[in-house]
PDB file of C-alpha atoms in Angstrom:
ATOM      1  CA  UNK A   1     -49.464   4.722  36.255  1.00  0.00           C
ATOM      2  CA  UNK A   2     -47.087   3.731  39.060  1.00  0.00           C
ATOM      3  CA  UNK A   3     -49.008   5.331  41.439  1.00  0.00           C
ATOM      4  CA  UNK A   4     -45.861   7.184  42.912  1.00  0.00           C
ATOM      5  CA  UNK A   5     -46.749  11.086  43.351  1.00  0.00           C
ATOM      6  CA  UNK A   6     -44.078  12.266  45.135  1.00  0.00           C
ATOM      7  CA  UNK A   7     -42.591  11.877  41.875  1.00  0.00           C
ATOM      8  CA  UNK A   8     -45.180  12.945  39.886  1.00  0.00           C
ATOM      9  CA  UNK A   9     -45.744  15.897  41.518  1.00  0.00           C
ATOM     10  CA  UNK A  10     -41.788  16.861  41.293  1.00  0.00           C
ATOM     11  CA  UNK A  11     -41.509  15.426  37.748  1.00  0.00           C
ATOM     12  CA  UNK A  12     -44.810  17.900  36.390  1.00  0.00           C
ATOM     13  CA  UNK A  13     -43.434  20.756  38.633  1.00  0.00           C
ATOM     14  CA  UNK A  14     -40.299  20.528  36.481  1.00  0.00           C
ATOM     15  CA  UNK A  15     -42.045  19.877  32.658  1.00  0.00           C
ATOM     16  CA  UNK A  16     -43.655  23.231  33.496  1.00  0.00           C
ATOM     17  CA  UNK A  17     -41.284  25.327  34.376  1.00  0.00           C
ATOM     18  CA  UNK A  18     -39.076  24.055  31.721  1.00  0.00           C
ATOM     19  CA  UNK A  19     -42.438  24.560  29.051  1.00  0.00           C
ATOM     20  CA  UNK A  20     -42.902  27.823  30.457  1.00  0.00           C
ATOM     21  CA  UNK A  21     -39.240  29.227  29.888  1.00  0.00           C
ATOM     22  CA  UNK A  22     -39.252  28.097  26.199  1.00  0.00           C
ATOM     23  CA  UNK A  23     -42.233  28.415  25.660  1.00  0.00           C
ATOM     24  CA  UNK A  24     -43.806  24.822  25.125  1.00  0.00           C
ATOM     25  CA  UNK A  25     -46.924  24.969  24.718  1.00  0.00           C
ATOM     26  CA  UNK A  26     -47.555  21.834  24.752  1.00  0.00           C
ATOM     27  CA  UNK A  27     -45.952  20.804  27.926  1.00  0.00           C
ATOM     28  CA  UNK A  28     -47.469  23.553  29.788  1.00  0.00           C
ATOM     29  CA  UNK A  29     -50.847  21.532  28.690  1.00  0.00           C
ATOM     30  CA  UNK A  30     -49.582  18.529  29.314  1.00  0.00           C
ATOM     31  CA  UNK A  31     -48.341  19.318  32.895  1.00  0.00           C
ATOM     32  CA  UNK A  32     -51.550  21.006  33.359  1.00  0.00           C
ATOM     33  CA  UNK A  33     -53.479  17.397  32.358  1.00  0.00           C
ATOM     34  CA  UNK A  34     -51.222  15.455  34.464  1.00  0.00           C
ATOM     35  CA  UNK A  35     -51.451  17.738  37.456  1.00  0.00           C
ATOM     36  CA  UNK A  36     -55.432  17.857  37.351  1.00  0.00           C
ATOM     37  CA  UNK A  37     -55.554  14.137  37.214  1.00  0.00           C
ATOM     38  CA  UNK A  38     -53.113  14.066  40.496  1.00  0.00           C
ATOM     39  CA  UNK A  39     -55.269  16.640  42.246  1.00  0.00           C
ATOM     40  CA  UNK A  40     -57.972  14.200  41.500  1.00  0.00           C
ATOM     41  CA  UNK A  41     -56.231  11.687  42.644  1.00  0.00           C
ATOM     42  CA  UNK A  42     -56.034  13.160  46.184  1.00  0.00           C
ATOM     43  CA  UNK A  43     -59.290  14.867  46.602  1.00  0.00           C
ATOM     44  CA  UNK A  44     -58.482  18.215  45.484  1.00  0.00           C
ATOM     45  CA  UNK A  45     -61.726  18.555  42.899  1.00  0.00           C
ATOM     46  CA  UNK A  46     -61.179  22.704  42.360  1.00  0.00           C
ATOM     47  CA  UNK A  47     -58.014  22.424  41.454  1.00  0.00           C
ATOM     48  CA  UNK A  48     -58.412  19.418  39.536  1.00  0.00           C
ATOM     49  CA  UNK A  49     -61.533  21.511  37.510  1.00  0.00           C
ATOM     50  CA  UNK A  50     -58.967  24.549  36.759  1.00  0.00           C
ATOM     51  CA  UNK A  51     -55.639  22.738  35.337  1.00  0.00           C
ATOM     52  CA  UNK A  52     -58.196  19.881  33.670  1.00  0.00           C
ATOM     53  CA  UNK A  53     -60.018  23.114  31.858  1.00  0.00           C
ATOM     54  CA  UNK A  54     -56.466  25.324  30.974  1.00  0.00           C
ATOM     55  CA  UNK A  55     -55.516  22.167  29.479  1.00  0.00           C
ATOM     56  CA  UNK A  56     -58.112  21.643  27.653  1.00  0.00           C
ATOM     57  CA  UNK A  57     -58.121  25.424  26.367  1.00  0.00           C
ATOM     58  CA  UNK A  58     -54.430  25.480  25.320  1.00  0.00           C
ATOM     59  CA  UNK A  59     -54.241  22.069  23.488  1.00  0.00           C
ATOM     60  CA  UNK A  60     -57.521  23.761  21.473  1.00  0.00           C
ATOM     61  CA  UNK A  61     -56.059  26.996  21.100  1.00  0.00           C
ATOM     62  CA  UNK A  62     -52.995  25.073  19.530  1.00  0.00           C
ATOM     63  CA  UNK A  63     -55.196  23.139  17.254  1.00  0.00           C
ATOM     64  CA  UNK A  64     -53.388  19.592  19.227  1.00  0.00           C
ATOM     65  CA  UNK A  65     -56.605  17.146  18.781  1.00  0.00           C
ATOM     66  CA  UNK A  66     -54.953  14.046  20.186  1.00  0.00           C
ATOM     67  CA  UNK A  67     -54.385  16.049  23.588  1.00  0.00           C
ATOM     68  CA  UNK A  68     -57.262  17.713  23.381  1.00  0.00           C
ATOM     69  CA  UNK A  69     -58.497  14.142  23.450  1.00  0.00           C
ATOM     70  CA  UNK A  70     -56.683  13.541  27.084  1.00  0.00           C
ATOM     71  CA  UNK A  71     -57.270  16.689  28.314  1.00  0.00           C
ATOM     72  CA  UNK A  72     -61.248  16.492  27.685  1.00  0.00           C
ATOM     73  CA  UNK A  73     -60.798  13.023  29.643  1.00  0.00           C
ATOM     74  CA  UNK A  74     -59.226  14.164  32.281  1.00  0.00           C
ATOM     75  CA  UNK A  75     -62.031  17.374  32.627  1.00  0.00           C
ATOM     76  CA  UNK A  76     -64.702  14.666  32.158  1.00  0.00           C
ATOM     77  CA  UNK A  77     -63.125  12.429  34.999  1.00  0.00           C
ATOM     78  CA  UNK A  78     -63.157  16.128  36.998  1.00  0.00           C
ATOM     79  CA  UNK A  79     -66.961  16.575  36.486  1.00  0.00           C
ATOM     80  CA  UNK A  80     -67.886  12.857  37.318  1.00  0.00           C
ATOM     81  CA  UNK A  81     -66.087  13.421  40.343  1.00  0.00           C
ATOM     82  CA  UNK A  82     -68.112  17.070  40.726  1.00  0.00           C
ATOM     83  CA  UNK A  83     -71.613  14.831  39.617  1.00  0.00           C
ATOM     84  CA  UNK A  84     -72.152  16.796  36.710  1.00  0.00           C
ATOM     85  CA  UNK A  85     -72.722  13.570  34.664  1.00  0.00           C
ATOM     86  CA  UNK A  86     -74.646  15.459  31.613  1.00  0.00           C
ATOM     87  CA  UNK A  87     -71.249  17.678  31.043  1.00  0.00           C
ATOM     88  CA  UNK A  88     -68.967  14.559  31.677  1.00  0.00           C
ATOM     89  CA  UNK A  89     -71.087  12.331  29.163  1.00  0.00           C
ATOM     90  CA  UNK A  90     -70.497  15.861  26.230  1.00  0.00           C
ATOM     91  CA  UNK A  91     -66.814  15.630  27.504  1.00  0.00           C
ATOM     92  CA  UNK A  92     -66.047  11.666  26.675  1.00  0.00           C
ATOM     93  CA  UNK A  93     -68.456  11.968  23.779  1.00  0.00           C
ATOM     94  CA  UNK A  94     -66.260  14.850  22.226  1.00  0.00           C
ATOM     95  CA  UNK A  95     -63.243  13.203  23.009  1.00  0.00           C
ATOM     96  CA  UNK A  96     -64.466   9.810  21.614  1.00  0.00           C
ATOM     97  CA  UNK A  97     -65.520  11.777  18.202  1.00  0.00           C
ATOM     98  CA  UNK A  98     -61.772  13.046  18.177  1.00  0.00           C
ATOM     99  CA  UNK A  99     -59.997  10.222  19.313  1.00  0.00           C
ATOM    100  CA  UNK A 100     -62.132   7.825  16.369  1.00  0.00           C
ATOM    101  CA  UNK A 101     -61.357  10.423  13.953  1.00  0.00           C
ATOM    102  CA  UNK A 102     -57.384  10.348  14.435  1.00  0.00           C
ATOM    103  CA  UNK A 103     -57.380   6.459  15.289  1.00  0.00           C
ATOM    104  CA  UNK A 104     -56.457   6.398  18.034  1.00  0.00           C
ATOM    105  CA  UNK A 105     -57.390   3.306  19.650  1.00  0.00           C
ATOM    106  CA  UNK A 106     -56.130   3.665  23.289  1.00  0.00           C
ATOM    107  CA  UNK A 107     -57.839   6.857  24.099  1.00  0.00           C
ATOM    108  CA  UNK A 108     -60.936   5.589  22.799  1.00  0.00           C
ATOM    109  CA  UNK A 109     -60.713   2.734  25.550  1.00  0.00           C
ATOM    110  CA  UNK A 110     -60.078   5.358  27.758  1.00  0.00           C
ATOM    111  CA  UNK A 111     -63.015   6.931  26.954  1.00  0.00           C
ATOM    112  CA  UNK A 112     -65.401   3.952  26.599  1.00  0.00           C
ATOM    113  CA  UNK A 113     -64.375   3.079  30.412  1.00  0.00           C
ATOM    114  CA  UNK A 114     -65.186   6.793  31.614  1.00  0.00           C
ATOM    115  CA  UNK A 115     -68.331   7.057  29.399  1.00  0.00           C
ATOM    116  CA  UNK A 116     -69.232   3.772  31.316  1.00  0.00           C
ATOM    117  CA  UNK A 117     -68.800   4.953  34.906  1.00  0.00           C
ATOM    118  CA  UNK A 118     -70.840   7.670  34.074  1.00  0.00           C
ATOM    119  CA  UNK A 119     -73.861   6.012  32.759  1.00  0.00           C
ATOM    120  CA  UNK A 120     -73.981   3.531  35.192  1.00  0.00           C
ATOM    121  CA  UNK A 121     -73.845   6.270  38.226  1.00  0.00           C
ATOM    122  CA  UNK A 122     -77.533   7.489  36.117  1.00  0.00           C
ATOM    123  CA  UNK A 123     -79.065   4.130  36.264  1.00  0.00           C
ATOM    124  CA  UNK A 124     -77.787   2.609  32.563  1.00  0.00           C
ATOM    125  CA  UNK A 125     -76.438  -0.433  34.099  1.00  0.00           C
ATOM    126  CA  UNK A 126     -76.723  -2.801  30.941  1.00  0.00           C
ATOM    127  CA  UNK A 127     -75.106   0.327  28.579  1.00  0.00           C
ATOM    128  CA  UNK A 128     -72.478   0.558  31.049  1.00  0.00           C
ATOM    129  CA  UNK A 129     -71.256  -3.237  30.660  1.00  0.00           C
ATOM    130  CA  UNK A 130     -71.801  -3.075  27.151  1.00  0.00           C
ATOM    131  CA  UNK A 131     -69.184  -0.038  26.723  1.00  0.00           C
ATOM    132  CA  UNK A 132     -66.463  -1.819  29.401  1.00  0.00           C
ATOM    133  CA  UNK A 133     -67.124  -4.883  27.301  1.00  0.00           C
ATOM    134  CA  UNK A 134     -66.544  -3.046  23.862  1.00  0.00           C
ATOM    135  CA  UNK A 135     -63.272  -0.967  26.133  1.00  0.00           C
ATOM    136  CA  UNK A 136     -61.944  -4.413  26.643  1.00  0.00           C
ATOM    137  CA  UNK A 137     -62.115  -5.744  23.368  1.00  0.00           C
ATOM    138  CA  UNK A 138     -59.817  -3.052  22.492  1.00  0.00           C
ATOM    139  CA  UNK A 139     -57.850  -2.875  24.884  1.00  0.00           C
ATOM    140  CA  UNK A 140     -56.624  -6.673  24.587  1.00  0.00           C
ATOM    141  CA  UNK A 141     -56.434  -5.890  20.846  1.00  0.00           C
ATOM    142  CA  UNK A 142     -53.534  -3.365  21.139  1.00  0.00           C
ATOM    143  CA  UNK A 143     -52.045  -4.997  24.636  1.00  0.00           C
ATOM    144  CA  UNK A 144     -52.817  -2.771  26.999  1.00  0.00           C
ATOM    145  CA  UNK A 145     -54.563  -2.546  30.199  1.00  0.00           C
ATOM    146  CA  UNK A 146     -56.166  -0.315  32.634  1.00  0.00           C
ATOM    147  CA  UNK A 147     -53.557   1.979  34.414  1.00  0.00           C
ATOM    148  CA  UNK A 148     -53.208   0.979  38.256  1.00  0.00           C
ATOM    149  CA  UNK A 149     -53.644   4.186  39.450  1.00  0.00           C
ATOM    150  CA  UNK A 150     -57.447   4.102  38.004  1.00  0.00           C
ATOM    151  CA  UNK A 151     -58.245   0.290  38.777  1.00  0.00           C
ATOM    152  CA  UNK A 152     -59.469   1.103  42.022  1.00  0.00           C
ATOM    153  CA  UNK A 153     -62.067   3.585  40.383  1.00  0.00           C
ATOM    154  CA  UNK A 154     -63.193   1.258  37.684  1.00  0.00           C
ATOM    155  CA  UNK A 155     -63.738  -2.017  39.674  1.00  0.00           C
ATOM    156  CA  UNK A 156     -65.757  -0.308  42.422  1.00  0.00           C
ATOM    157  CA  UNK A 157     -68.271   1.077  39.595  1.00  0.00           C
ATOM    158  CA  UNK A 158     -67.645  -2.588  38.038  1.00  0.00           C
ATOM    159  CA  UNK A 159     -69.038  -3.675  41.404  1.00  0.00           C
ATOM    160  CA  UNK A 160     -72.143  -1.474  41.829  1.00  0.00           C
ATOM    161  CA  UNK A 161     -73.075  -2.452  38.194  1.00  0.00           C
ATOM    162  CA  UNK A 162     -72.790  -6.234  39.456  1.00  0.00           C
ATOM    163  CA  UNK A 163     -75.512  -5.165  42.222  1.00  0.00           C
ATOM    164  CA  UNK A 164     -78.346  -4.252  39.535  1.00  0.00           C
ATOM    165  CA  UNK A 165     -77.686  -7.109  36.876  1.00  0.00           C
ATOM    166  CA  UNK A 166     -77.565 -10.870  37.133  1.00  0.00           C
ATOM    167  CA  UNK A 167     -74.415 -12.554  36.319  1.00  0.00           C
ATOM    168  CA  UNK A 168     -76.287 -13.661  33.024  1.00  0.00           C
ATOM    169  CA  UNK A 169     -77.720 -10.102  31.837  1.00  0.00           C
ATOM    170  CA  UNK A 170     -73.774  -8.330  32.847  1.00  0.00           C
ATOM    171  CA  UNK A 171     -72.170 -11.344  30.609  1.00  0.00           C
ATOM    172  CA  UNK A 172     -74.714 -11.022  27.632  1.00  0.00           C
ATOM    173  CA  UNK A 173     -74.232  -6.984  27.591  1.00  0.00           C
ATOM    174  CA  UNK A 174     -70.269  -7.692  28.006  1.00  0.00           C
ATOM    175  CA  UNK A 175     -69.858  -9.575  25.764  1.00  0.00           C
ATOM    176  CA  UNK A 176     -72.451  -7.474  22.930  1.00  0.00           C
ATOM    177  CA  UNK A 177     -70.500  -4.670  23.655  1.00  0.00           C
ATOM    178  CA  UNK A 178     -66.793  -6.693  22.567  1.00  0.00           C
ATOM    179  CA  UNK A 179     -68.392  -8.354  19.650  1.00  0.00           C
ATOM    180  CA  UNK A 180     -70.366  -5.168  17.869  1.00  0.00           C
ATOM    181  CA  UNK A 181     -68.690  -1.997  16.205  1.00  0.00           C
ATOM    182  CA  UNK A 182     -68.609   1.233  18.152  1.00  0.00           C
ATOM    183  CA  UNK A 183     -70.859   3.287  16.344  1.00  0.00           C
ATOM    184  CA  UNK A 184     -73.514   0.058  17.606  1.00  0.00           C
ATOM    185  CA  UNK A 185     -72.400   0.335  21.357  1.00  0.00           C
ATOM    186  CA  UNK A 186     -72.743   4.105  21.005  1.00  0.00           C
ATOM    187  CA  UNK A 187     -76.092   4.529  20.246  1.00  0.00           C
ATOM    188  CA  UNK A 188     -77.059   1.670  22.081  1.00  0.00           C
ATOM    189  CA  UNK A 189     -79.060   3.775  24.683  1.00  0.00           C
ATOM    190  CA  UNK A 190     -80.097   5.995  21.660  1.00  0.00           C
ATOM    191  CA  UNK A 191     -77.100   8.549  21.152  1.00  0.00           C
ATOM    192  CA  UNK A 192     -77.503   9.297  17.050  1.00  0.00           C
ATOM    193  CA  UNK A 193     -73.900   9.675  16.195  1.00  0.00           C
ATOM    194  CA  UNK A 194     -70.498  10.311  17.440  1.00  0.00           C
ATOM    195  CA  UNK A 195     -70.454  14.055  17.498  1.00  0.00           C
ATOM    196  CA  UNK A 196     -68.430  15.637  14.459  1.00  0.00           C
ATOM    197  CA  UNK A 197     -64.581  16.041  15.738  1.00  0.00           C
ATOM    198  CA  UNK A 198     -63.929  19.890  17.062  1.00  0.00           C
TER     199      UNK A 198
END
């Protein structure tokens, strides 16, 4: 969140080779997460898509549904990147139906804010400041805010939303999507349900 990946990068080189000599599976998936998101984070999209996807596979072959929730955040953040915004929507929507299922608010902020950037990039400007409005409203429930590393990411699509509403239609949709539940905000551009947690 600090931004600082020369130490990232040494600090994930380590977790893994320490998962991989006892066997951790978990921090081999982690690592893997973390290290997509950092190959994001400098341009490197393929190698982003692999770790993003191993991740994903070994937190599901574990049966780990709270990092499967990360990891399927971090792929989704991949295929945004890769404009693939029909898998990326399938990605934050499974992730949201596992993350609501175990509780766990964070990720489903998270999630809301990615889910966001994606529909507004296809046009649904007033869903998109709907979800960032319902995103805050949790957020500033459990005290935390949007990681530095991904502010840059979220204001600019914060900005291009700005260009296609007035001030007036952004606040109304903001502040719907903080005031009604997320089951509303979700199938506020006609999404049924939540898909059932995998």
């Amino acid at each position: 969140s600090q931004n600082d990946q020369t130490s990232v990068r040494s600090l994930l080189e380590e977790c893994l080779t320490l998962s991989q000599e006892i066997g951790f599976k978990e921090g081999i998936a982690a690592s893997f997460c973390l290290s997509g998101q950092l190959a994001l984070s400098q341009g490197d999209i393929v190698t982003a898509h692999s770790l993003a996807e191993e991740s994903v596979v070994i937190y599901k072959e574990m049966g780990h549904r709270h990092g499967t929730a990360e990891a399927l955040i971090a792929l989704g953040k991949v295929v945004t990147a890769q404009g693939d915004y029909a898998l990326a929507r399938k990605l934050y929507e499974e992730s949201l139906a596992i993350s609501k299922a175990l509780g766990e608010q964070w990720v489903i902020a998270v999630c809301l804010v990615g889910l966001g950037e994606v529909v507004s990039t296809q046009g649904e400007y007033a869903w998109a400041a709907q979800l960032w409005g319902a995103a805050e409203a949790i957020r500033n429930a459990i005290g935390i805010s949007i990681p530095p590393v991904e502010r840059n990411t979220y204001e600019r699509a914060l900005a291009d939303v700005h260009t296609h509403l007035t001030e007036q239609d952004f606040a109304a949709r903001w502040s719907e999507g903080r005031t009604i539940t997320l089951e509303q905000v979700l199938v506020a551009q006609g999404q049924a349900t939540i898909p059932p947690p995998t």
